[in-house]
Structures are given as structure tokens and as C-alpha cells.
Coordinates of C-alpha atoms and ligand atoms in Angstrom, one line a residue:
M1 CA 194.1 135.6 53.9
S2 CA 194.8 131.9 53.4
H3 CA 198.1 130.7 51.7
P4 CA 198.2 131.2 47.9
L5 CA 196.7 128.5 45.6
R6 CA 199.7 127.5 43.3
L7 CA 198.9 126.3 39.7
G8 CA 200.9 124.2 37.3
I9 CA 199.5 124.8 33.7
A10 CA 200.3 122.1 31.1
G11 CA 199.4 123.3 27.6
L12 CA 199.9 127.0 26.5
G13 CA 197.9 126.9 23.3
T14 CA 194.6 128.8 22.6
V15 CA 193.2 128.0 26.1
G16 CA 196.4 127.8 28.1
A17 CA 197.6 131.1 27.0
G18 CA 194.2 132.6 27.6
V19 CA 194.1 131.3 31.1
V20 CA 197.7 132.7 31.8
Q21 CA 196.5 136.1 30.4
I22 CA 193.4 136.2 32.7
L23 CA 195.4 135.2 35.8
R24 CA 197.9 138.0 35.0
K25 CA 195.4 140.7 34.3
Q26 CA 192.8 139.9 36.9
S27 CA 194.9 138.6 39.9
E28 CA 193.5 141.3 42.4
L29 CA 189.9 140.6 41.3
L30 CA 190.4 136.8 41.7
S31 CA 192.1 137.0 45.0
A32 CA 189.3 139.4 46.3
R33 CA 186.6 136.9 45.2
T34 CA 188.3 133.8 46.5
G35 CA 189.9 135.1 49.6
R36 CA 193.4 133.8 48.5
A37 CA 196.0 134.8 46.0
I38 CA 196.1 132.5 42.9
E39 CA 199.6 132.0 41.6
I40 CA 201.2 130.2 38.6
S41 CA 204.3 128.2 39.9
A42 CA 205.2 126.4 36.6
V43 CA 204.1 125.9 33.0
S44 CA 204.6 123.3 30.3
A45 CA 204.3 123.0 26.7
R46 CA 206.2 121.2 23.7
D47 CA 208.2 124.2 22.4
R48 CA 209.7 126.4 25.0
S49 CA 210.8 128.9 22.4
K50 CA 207.4 129.7 21.0
D51 CA 206.0 133.2 21.4
R52 CA 202.7 132.9 23.0
G53 CA 201.7 136.5 23.3
V54 CA 202.0 136.2 27.2
N55 CA 205.0 136.9 29.4
L56 CA 206.0 133.4 30.9
S57 CA 209.4 134.5 32.4
S58 CA 208.4 134.5 35.9
Y59 CA 207.2 130.9 35.8
A60 CA 209.3 127.8 36.1
W61 CA 209.3 125.7 32.9
E62 CA 208.9 121.9 32.6
D63 CA 209.3 120.0 29.3
D64 CA 207.4 117.1 30.8
A65 CA 203.7 117.6 31.9
V66 CA 204.0 114.7 34.4
A67 CA 206.9 116.3 36.0
L68 CA 204.9 119.5 36.2
A69 CA 202.1 117.7 37.9
K70 CA 204.5 116.3 40.5
R71 CA 206.1 119.5 41.6
D72 CA 206.0 120.3 45.2
D73 CA 205.0 124.0 44.5
V74 CA 202.0 122.9 42.4
D75 CA 198.7 122.4 44.3
V76 CA 196.5 122.3 41.2
F77 CA 197.3 120.8 38.0
V78 CA 195.7 122.6 35.0
E79 CA 195.5 120.3 32.0
L80 CA 195.1 122.2 28.8
M81 CA 197.0 119.9 26.4
G82 CA 194.1 117.8 24.9
G83 CA 194.1 114.2 23.7
E84 CA 192.3 111.4 25.2
D85 CA 195.5 109.6 26.2
G86 CA 199.1 110.4 26.2
P87 CA 200.5 113.2 28.4
A88 CA 197.2 114.5 29.3
K89 CA 196.1 111.5 31.0
D90 CA 199.5 110.6 32.4
A91 CA 199.9 113.7 34.0
T92 CA 196.4 114.0 35.2
E93 CA 196.8 110.5 36.9
A94 CA 200.1 111.6 38.3
A95 CA 198.4 114.6 39.9
L96 CA 195.5 112.6 41.3
A97 CA 197.9 109.9 42.7
L98 CA 199.5 112.7 44.8
G99 CA 196.0 114.0 46.0
K100 CA 196.2 117.1 43.9
D101 CA 193.1 118.7 42.4
V102 CA 192.9 118.9 38.6
V103 CA 191.2 121.4 36.3
T104 CA 190.9 120.3 32.6
A105 CA 189.2 121.5 29.4
N106 CA 189.8 118.0 27.9
K107 CA 186.4 116.4 26.8
A108 CA 188.0 113.6 24.9
M109 CA 189.8 112.4 28.0
L110 CA 186.8 112.6 30.2
A111 CA 184.5 111.0 27.6
M112 CA 186.9 107.9 27.3
H113 CA 188.2 107.7 30.9
G114 CA 185.8 109.7 32.9
Q115 CA 184.8 106.8 35.4
A116 CA 188.4 105.6 36.1
L117 CA 189.6 109.3 36.6
A118 CA 186.7 110.2 38.9
E119 CA 187.4 107.1 41.0
A120 CA 191.1 107.9 41.2
A121 CA 190.1 111.4 42.2
E122 CA 187.8 110.3 45.0
N123 CA 190.3 107.7 46.3
A124 CA 192.7 110.4 46.6
S125 CA 190.2 112.9 48.1
A126 CA 191.0 115.2 45.1
V127 CA 188.5 116.9 42.5
I128 CA 188.5 117.2 38.8
K129 CA 186.8 120.2 37.5
Y130 CA 186.0 120.6 33.9
E131 CA 183.6 123.5 33.1
A132 CA 185.4 124.3 29.9
A133 CA 185.2 120.8 28.5
V134 CA 181.5 121.2 27.4
A135 CA 180.3 124.3 25.5
G136 CA 183.4 126.5 26.2
G137 CA 182.1 129.6 27.8
I138 CA 178.8 128.4 28.7
P139 CA 178.5 127.3 32.5
V140 CA 176.7 124.2 31.7
I141 CA 178.5 121.8 34.1
K142 CA 177.6 124.0 37.1
S143 CA 174.2 124.6 35.9
L144 CA 173.5 120.9 35.6
G145 CA 175.6 119.7 38.5
E146 CA 174.8 122.4 41.0
G147 CA 172.0 124.7 39.9
L148 CA 169.6 121.8 38.9
A149 CA 170.8 119.4 41.6
G150 CA 167.1 119.3 42.9
N151 CA 165.6 118.2 39.7
E152 CA 165.2 114.9 38.0
I153 CA 166.6 115.7 34.7
T154 CA 164.3 114.6 31.9
R155 CA 166.3 115.6 28.8
V156 CA 169.5 117.3 27.9
M157 CA 170.0 118.5 24.3
G158 CA 171.9 121.0 22.2
V159 CA 174.3 122.2 19.6
M160 CA 177.6 121.5 21.1
N161 CA 180.0 122.1 18.2
G162 CA 180.5 125.5 17.0
S163 CA 182.3 124.5 13.8
C164 CA 179.4 122.3 12.6
N165 CA 176.8 125.0 13.4
Y166 CA 179.0 127.5 11.4
I167 CA 179.3 125.2 8.4
L168 CA 175.4 124.4 8.5
T169 CA 174.4 128.0 8.8
R170 CA 177.0 129.3 6.3
M171 CA 175.7 126.8 3.7
Q172 CA 172.2 128.0 4.0
D173 CA 173.2 131.8 4.2
A174 CA 175.4 131.6 1.1
G175 CA 173.7 128.8 -0.7
L176 CA 177.0 126.8 -0.9
P177 CA 177.5 123.0 -0.8
Y178 CA 179.1 121.3 2.0
A179 CA 182.5 120.8 0.3
D180 CA 182.9 124.6 -0.3
V181 CA 182.0 125.6 3.2
F182 CA 184.1 122.9 4.7
A183 CA 187.2 124.2 2.9
E184 CA 186.2 127.8 3.9
A185 CA 186.1 126.8 7.5
D186 CA 189.3 124.8 7.4
G187 CA 191.0 127.9 5.8
L188 CA 189.8 130.1 8.6
G189 CA 191.2 127.8 11.2
Y190 CA 187.7 126.9 12.6
L191 CA 188.3 123.2 12.5
E192 CA 190.3 120.9 14.8
A193 CA 193.6 119.7 13.5
D194 CA 191.7 116.5 12.8
P195 CA 188.5 117.9 11.2
A196 CA 186.7 114.5 11.6
L197 CA 186.4 115.3 15.3
D198 CA 184.1 118.3 14.4
V199 CA 182.3 117.2 11.3
G200 CA 182.1 113.5 12.3
G201 CA 180.3 114.7 15.4
I202 CA 183.0 113.1 17.6
D203 CA 183.8 116.3 19.6
A204 CA 180.2 117.0 20.2
A205 CA 179.5 113.4 21.2
H206 CA 182.4 113.7 23.8
K207 CA 180.5 116.5 25.2
L208 CA 177.2 114.8 25.2
A209 CA 178.6 111.7 27.0
I210 CA 179.8 113.9 29.9
L211 CA 176.4 115.7 30.1
S212 CA 174.6 112.4 30.1
S213 CA 176.6 111.2 33.2
L214 CA 175.9 114.3 35.1
A215 CA 172.3 114.4 34.1
F216 CA 171.4 110.8 34.8
G217 CA 173.9 109.4 37.3
T218 CA 175.3 107.0 34.7
R219 CA 179.0 106.1 34.0
V220 CA 180.2 108.2 31.0
D221 CA 179.4 105.9 27.9
F222 CA 180.8 107.4 24.7
A223 CA 180.3 104.1 22.9
G224 CA 176.7 104.1 23.7
I225 CA 176.1 107.3 21.6
E226 CA 174.4 106.8 18.3
L227 CA 176.6 108.9 16.1
E228 CA 176.4 110.6 12.7
G229 CA 178.3 113.6 11.6
I230 CA 177.3 116.5 9.1
E231 CA 179.4 115.2 6.0
R232 CA 176.2 114.0 4.3
V233 CA 174.1 117.1 4.8
S234 CA 173.4 118.6 1.4
I235 CA 172.6 122.1 0.4
E236 CA 169.4 120.6 -1.2
D237 CA 168.3 119.2 2.2
I238 CA 169.1 122.6 3.9
N239 CA 166.9 124.4 1.4
A240 CA 164.1 121.8 1.4
A241 CA 164.0 121.8 5.2
A242 CA 163.8 125.6 5.1
D243 CA 160.9 125.4 2.7
M244 CA 159.2 123.3 5.2
G245 CA 159.7 125.6 8.1
Y246 CA 162.8 123.8 9.6
K247 CA 166.7 124.2 10.1
I248 CA 169.1 121.4 10.1
K249 CA 171.3 121.2 13.2
L250 CA 173.9 118.7 14.5
L251 CA 171.9 118.0 17.6
G252 CA 172.9 116.0 20.6
V253 CA 170.1 114.5 22.7
A254 CA 170.2 112.5 25.9
Q255 CA 167.2 111.1 27.6
M256 CA 166.6 108.3 30.1
T257 CA 163.8 106.1 28.8
G258 CA 161.9 103.0 29.9
R259 CA 164.2 101.3 27.2
G260 CA 167.4 102.6 28.6
L261 CA 169.6 105.6 28.1
E262 CA 169.1 107.2 24.7
Q263 CA 172.1 109.2 23.5
R264 CA 172.1 110.7 19.9
M265 CA 174.4 113.0 18.1
Q266 CA 173.1 113.4 14.6
P267 CA 171.8 115.9 12.0
C268 CA 168.2 116.6 12.8
L269 CA 165.5 119.1 11.8
V270 CA 164.2 121.7 14.4
P271 CA 161.6 124.3 13.8
E272 CA 163.2 127.5 12.5
T273 CA 161.4 129.6 15.0
S274 CA 162.7 127.7 18.0
P275 CA 165.7 128.9 19.9
L276 CA 167.8 126.2 18.6
G277 CA 166.5 126.9 15.0
Q278 CA 167.7 130.5 15.5
L279 CA 171.1 129.6 16.4
Q280 CA 173.6 131.1 14.0
G281 CA 177.3 130.6 13.3
G282 CA 179.8 129.2 15.8
T283 CA 177.5 129.8 19.0
N284 CA 176.5 126.8 21.1
M285 CA 173.3 126.2 22.8
I286 CA 172.3 123.7 25.5
V287 CA 168.7 123.0 26.6
L288 CA 168.3 121.4 29.9
E289 CA 165.0 120.1 31.2
G290 CA 164.1 119.1 34.8
D291 CA 160.9 117.8 36.4
A292 CA 160.7 120.9 38.7
V293 CA 162.3 123.7 36.8
G294 CA 160.9 122.9 33.4
Q295 CA 163.1 124.0 30.4
I296 CA 166.3 126.2 30.6
V297 CA 168.0 127.4 27.5
L298 CA 171.8 128.4 27.8
R299 CA 173.4 130.1 24.7
G300 CA 176.9 131.4 24.2
P301 CA 180.4 131.0 22.8
G302 CA 181.5 127.2 22.8
A303 CA 185.1 127.9 21.8
G304 CA 187.9 130.5 21.7
A305 CA 190.6 131.7 24.1
G306 CA 188.5 134.1 26.2
P307 CA 185.3 132.1 26.6
T308 CA 187.2 128.8 27.2
A309 CA 189.7 130.4 29.6
S310 CA 186.7 132.0 31.4
A311 CA 185.3 128.5 32.2
V312 CA 188.7 127.2 33.4
L313 CA 189.0 130.2 35.7
S314 CA 185.6 129.4 37.3
D315 CA 186.9 126.0 38.2
I316 CA 190.2 127.3 39.5
C317 CA 188.2 129.9 41.7
D318 CA 186.0 127.0 42.9
I319 CA 189.0 125.1 44.1
A320 CA 190.4 128.4 45.7
R321 CA 187.1 128.8 47.5
G322 CA 187.0 125.3 48.8
Y323 CA 184.0 124.3 46.6
R324 CA 184.6 120.6 45.8
G325 CA 181.9 118.1 45.0
A326 CA 181.9 114.8 43.1
V327 CA 183.2 114.6 39.6
F328 CA 180.0 113.6 37.9
G329 CA 177.6 115.0 40.5
Q330 CA 177.5 112.0 42.8
P331 CA 180.1 109.6 44.2
A332 CA 181.8 107.6 41.5
A333 CA 180.8 104.3 43.0
G334 CA 177.2 105.2 42.7
L335 CA 177.2 105.9 39.0
V336 CA 175.5 103.0 37.3
A337 CA 176.5 101.4 34.0
A338 CA 174.1 102.9 31.4
T339 CA 172.0 100.5 29.5
P340 CA 171.9 102.0 26.0
A341 CA 168.3 102.2 24.4
L342 CA 168.5 100.0 21.3
S343 CA 165.9 102.2 19.5
Q344 CA 165.2 105.8 19.4
R345 CA 161.9 107.3 20.7
P346 CA 159.3 107.7 17.9
A347 CA 159.5 111.1 15.9
A348 CA 158.4 112.8 13.0
Y349 CA 160.6 112.4 10.0
Y350 CA 161.6 114.5 6.9
L351 CA 161.9 112.6 3.8
R352 CA 163.3 113.9 0.5
L353 CA 163.2 111.7 -2.7
A354 CA 163.5 112.1 -6.3
L355 CA 160.4 110.7 -8.0
H356 CA 160.4 109.5 -11.6
D357 CA 157.8 111.3 -13.8
K358 CA 155.4 108.2 -14.3
P359 CA 151.7 107.9 -13.7
G360 CA 151.0 106.5 -10.2
A361 CA 154.5 107.1 -8.9
L362 CA 153.3 109.4 -6.1
A363 CA 150.6 106.8 -5.3
K364 CA 153.2 104.1 -5.1
V365 CA 155.3 105.9 -2.5
A366 CA 152.2 106.6 -0.4
T367 CA 151.3 103.0 -0.6
V368 CA 154.9 101.9 0.5
L369 CA 154.9 104.3 3.5
G370 CA 151.4 103.2 4.5
E371 CA 152.3 99.5 4.5
A372 CA 155.2 100.3 6.5
G373 CA 153.0 102.0 9.1
V374 CA 154.3 105.4 8.3
S375 CA 151.6 108.0 8.2
I376 CA 152.1 111.3 6.1
D377 CA 151.5 114.6 7.7
R378 CA 152.5 117.0 4.8
M379 CA 154.0 116.4 1.4
R380 CA 155.3 118.8 -1.4
Q381 CA 156.2 118.0 -4.9
Y382 CA 158.3 120.4 -7.0
G383 CA 158.4 120.7 -10.8
H384 CA 159.9 117.9 -12.7
D385 CA 163.6 118.2 -13.6
E386 CA 164.2 116.2 -16.9
N387 CA 162.5 113.0 -15.8
A388 CA 162.5 113.2 -11.8
A389 CA 160.6 115.5 -9.4
P390 CA 161.8 116.3 -5.9
V391 CA 159.4 115.3 -3.3
L392 CA 159.4 116.4 0.4
I393 CA 157.4 114.5 3.0
V394 CA 156.9 115.2 6.7
T395 CA 155.7 112.2 8.5
H396 CA 153.6 111.8 11.6
K397 CA 155.5 110.3 14.6
T398 CA 156.9 106.9 13.7
T399 CA 159.9 104.8 14.5
R400 CA 163.3 104.8 12.7
A401 CA 162.7 101.0 12.1
D402 CA 159.5 101.7 10.1
I403 CA 161.2 104.5 8.2
D404 CA 164.1 102.2 7.3
H405 CA 161.6 99.5 6.2
A406 CA 159.8 102.0 4.0
L407 CA 163.0 103.4 2.5
A408 CA 164.1 99.7 1.5
A409 CA 160.7 99.1 0.0
M410 CA 160.9 102.2 -2.0
G411 CA 164.1 101.2 -3.6
K412 CA 162.3 98.3 -5.2
T413 CA 159.4 100.4 -6.7
A414 CA 161.2 101.7 -9.7
V415 CA 159.7 105.1 -9.2
V416 CA 162.3 106.6 -6.8
D417 CA 165.5 107.9 -8.3
G418 CA 168.8 107.4 -6.1
D419 CA 168.6 107.0 -2.4
P420 CA 166.0 109.0 -0.5
V421 CA 167.2 111.1 2.5
A422 CA 165.5 110.5 5.9
L423 CA 166.2 113.0 8.8
R424 CA 164.6 113.0 12.3
I425 CA 162.6 116.0 13.4
E426 CA 163.2 116.6 16.9
E427 CA 160.6 118.3 19.2
V428 CA 162.4 121.0 21.0
Ligands
LIG501 P1 196.1 124.1 21.2 O1 196.0 125.4 20.9 O2 196.5 123.0 20.2 O3 197.2 124.0 22.5 C1 197.7 122.6 23.1 C2 198.8 123.0 23.9 O4 199.3 121.7 24.4 C3 200.1 123.6 23.2 O5 200.6 124.6 23.9 C4 201.0 122.4 22.9 O6 202.4 122.8 23.2 C5 200.7 121.6 24.3 N1 201.0 120.2 23.9 C6 200.2 119.4 23.0 N2 200.8 118.2 23.1 C7 201.7 118.2 24.1 C8 202.5 117.1 24.5 N3 202.5 115.9 24.0 N4 203.3 117.5 25.6 C9 203.4 118.7 26.1 N5 202.6 119.7 25.7 C10 201.8 119.4 24.7 O7 194.8 123.4 21.9 P2 193.7 124.2 22.7 O8 192.8 124.8 21.6 O9 194.2 125.3 23.6 O10 192.8 123.0 23.5 C11 193.4 122.6 24.7 C12 192.4 121.8 25.4 O11 191.1 122.5 25.5 C13 191.9 120.6 24.6 O12 191.6 119.5 25.4 C14 190.6 121.1 23.8 O13 189.8 120.1 23.5 C15 190.0 121.9 24.9 N6 189.1 123.0 24.4 C16 189.5 123.8 23.6 C17 188.7 124.8 23.2 C18 189.0 125.9 22.2 O14 188.3 126.7 21.8 N7 190.2 125.9 21.6 C19 187.4 124.9 23.6 C20 186.9 124.0 24.6 C21 187.9 123.0 25.0 P3 203.1 123.8 22.1 O15 202.3 125.0 21.9 O16 204.4 124.0 22.4 O17 203.0 122.9 20.6
LIG502 N1 186.0 122.3 17.9 C1 185.1 122.6 18.8 C2 183.9 123.5 18.2 C3 186.0 123.5 19.8 O1 183.9 123.8 17.1 O2 183.0 123.6 19.1 C4 185.3 123.7 21.2 O3 185.2 122.4 21.8

């Protein structure tokens, strides 16, 4: 058997403690599978005195993650602290500079500094592995980078933030408004320390940026993502969408088009009978489409100690087995700068508006849509509430620009009350 693989683990929170637990419990299984022992040499976190529910007494302690990364008895630096900059990035760079391999779950760091880190890794003949950074326990990085390596990837999409999917499905199931369910999720500890990372779509967009790079051979381009969170999704829209046969999801979509790379993370409607429409609670789902394979749907836990540590262990096992490979699926120098598509592919749209109870009001709205080049597929009007009636419209495929044009014109008709809502309906 080869010499042991020696780990330095920085970050002993939910994921880090989970990784230590698996390494302790499954050491025989892991060494049988990889052909070598996998050992922890040293660990690091902020507070040495904290009880983490795992026995750390046999490992050296470092207060400083950079010092941990540089230790002579550390072959692989395992970064589980988080944060796009700061000690996570400093220690990752320190490890790479010494030619050490890195395993990380840090999507924020990779989304913001992926290209530079990939170049640093390749210059040092080291690897960075990050299965846990996207969709927790779902092996999507290996599926895309290895399993589908023979395909031209045509589209990547999915629900990549469990907290948002929990909030949206709980709103529907309990008939509760966003603010109530947000408070409930926060109380249950489901949200990041900065909840804007979840509900603002940022965490999910970090993940999408990484998947886009792997799928399309482009440099990670977080700034190129059209981003909208779930804060403005109302219970009225969730109920109305359900009435028309749809569910609302925070959906990430990446697709290479003739107009450039389209990357979107936004609330969308999907058919309620589709796999994405059926996705409940905090579960994640990633849909991968390739020219040879067709469509693959991956579903599973996107967060939590066990699932995320499971993904970290798969990377550690890869390194122990000698499986290497380029960080984003091809040599970093060959990754091209993405040209962001300036407009979205045409799609059907869901519109919800409140119409004043006046003769000809509905006709005016139809005229405005027609004049903007937007064709109506289905329409439903509900009973008048005092002096306004909710109207739902599903359009035929159209552009966002035409929808925006129509909405602006509607505001001038004096028959529409308040701001209409427009949400894209994604073909899934
Ligand atoms: P966490 O529970 O907050 O743990 C973070 C750990 O890092 C703690 O042990 C903390 O030390 C340590 N740490 C934080 N800042 C530090 C600093 N400046 N110097 C030294 N140590 C520091 O976070 P987590 O949920 O385990 O997440 C870790 C990483 O995994 C993040 O990149 C996250 O995005 C990613 N991830 C998490 C999940 C999940 O389900 N939680 C899923 C996928 C990916 P103390 O304990 O002493 O405070
Ligand atoms: N806050 C994230 C989520 C954790 O809810 O999916 C995993 O990245």
C-alpha cells in the first residue's frame, strides 16, 4: 500500500465536522477503496475550545489556516471555512504555491476567483476539487466534468438553493406570505448567516457560474449572470401560477446561444408535472442536457453535514486514487472569456395584473399586448374585488423586451391597478 494521504482541514463547522466524522468512522472502507490510508494531520478553526461533537485530540491544531496549509505533514489542504476572500483564499493560494492539492466546498471563492485559482493550480501541477461546492451531496461536478465529457453540453439548469425551494414550497403548502415563511426558515436555522446570499439568489448564482464554466469551457463569470432573488415572489403569484398548472422556482439556467452565454438565476414558472415542478422542500435538482446523451436529471440533498461531507470525501478519494484532471474540465489557459448574451431567449410569460372594473378594460390590455407584438395564449379573469379584478395571462413565446414594452404601455391605460407581475415560463 502507498504512503498515507495526509490532510489539513481548515473549518470545523457543519461541513468540516461532518468530514472529520466520516474520516474517523470509515477509515478502513476509504483505505480499501483508494489503496492508501487517509489521515488527518492537523485542523484549524477560529475557536479551539468549541465542542464540535467530534474527537479532535489526536490532530495538531493551528489557529491560522495559512500555517495549516503550509505544514510539512499536510499533503492536501481541505478548505471548509467559506467566504470568497480572507483566510479561505489566502490559505488556498498558500497551499497551491507549495504544489499541494486543495479540496474545497467554497462556491463563493470559486465563483469570484475560479480562473486565477485554476491557473495557480495548473502552474503548480496541483488540483482543486470542489464537488461539494455545487448542490451539496449531488455529484454534479463529476457528472458534468467526467460522465458527460463526450457531449457538447446544450443546457444546464436547476434548483440549486435548498433554502429558497423550502420557502417557495412552504408558502404554497401553508398558504403563507413570503415574510412569514422567511422568518420561519430563519428561526429554523435554514438560512445562511447573511440570508441575502440565499433569498437574493447569490448563493445559487455562485453555483451556476461554476457549472457554466465546466459545461461551456468559459471562464467563470459570476458578473455575467442575470440575477433576481425570491424576495418579491408573492403568495398571490404562487396560487395564481398553480391555478394555471405551474410552480414557481428559483431556477438557474445556463445555455450557449448564438448571442453569447446566457446565464440566468431568477424566479420562473415550470410545469407542475415536470420533475422540477415536483421538487419539494430543501431538495436540489440539476438538469443536464448534452447532444449525445439527451437529458439527465439529478436530484438530492443540496446541504447539510452528511451530504456535503459525502461530496468532500469523494474529492479526497479522487486525490488518494490519483485521479486528477483540470479544474474546470479543460486546461485553464484554454477557457475563453464568456460573451454574455444581452437578451434572453424568447419564452412564454405569465402576467398577473389587477384590472379596473370598467367597460373595455380587458380589450385595452389585449390591444396593448398586441401592439407590443405579444400574443396571448391563455387568459383567466377572476371575480371583481371592490373595483379591480385579478387577470392572469399566459403569452405565447415572446421576448422580455416586448413584455417590458407592453407593461410600460399598460401603466398608461388607466385600466390597470398597481404594477403588473411578469414571470418567465421555462421549458423544462
Ligand atoms: P460553518 O458551519 O459556518 O463553519 C465554518 C467553519 O470555518 C467554522 O469552524 C469556523 O470556525 C471556521 N472559520 C470561519 N471563519 C474563519 C476564519 N476567519 N479563520 C479560521 N476559521 C474560520 O460553515 P459550513 O456550513 O460548514 O460551510 C463551510 C463551507 O462549505 C462554505 O464554503 C459553505 O459555502 C460550503 N457549503 C456548506 C454547505 C452546508 O450545508 N452547510 C453546503 C455546501 C457547501 P469556528 O467554528 O471556530 O467559528
Ligand atoms: N444555503 C445553501 C442552500 C446551502 O440553501 O442551498 C448549500 O449551499
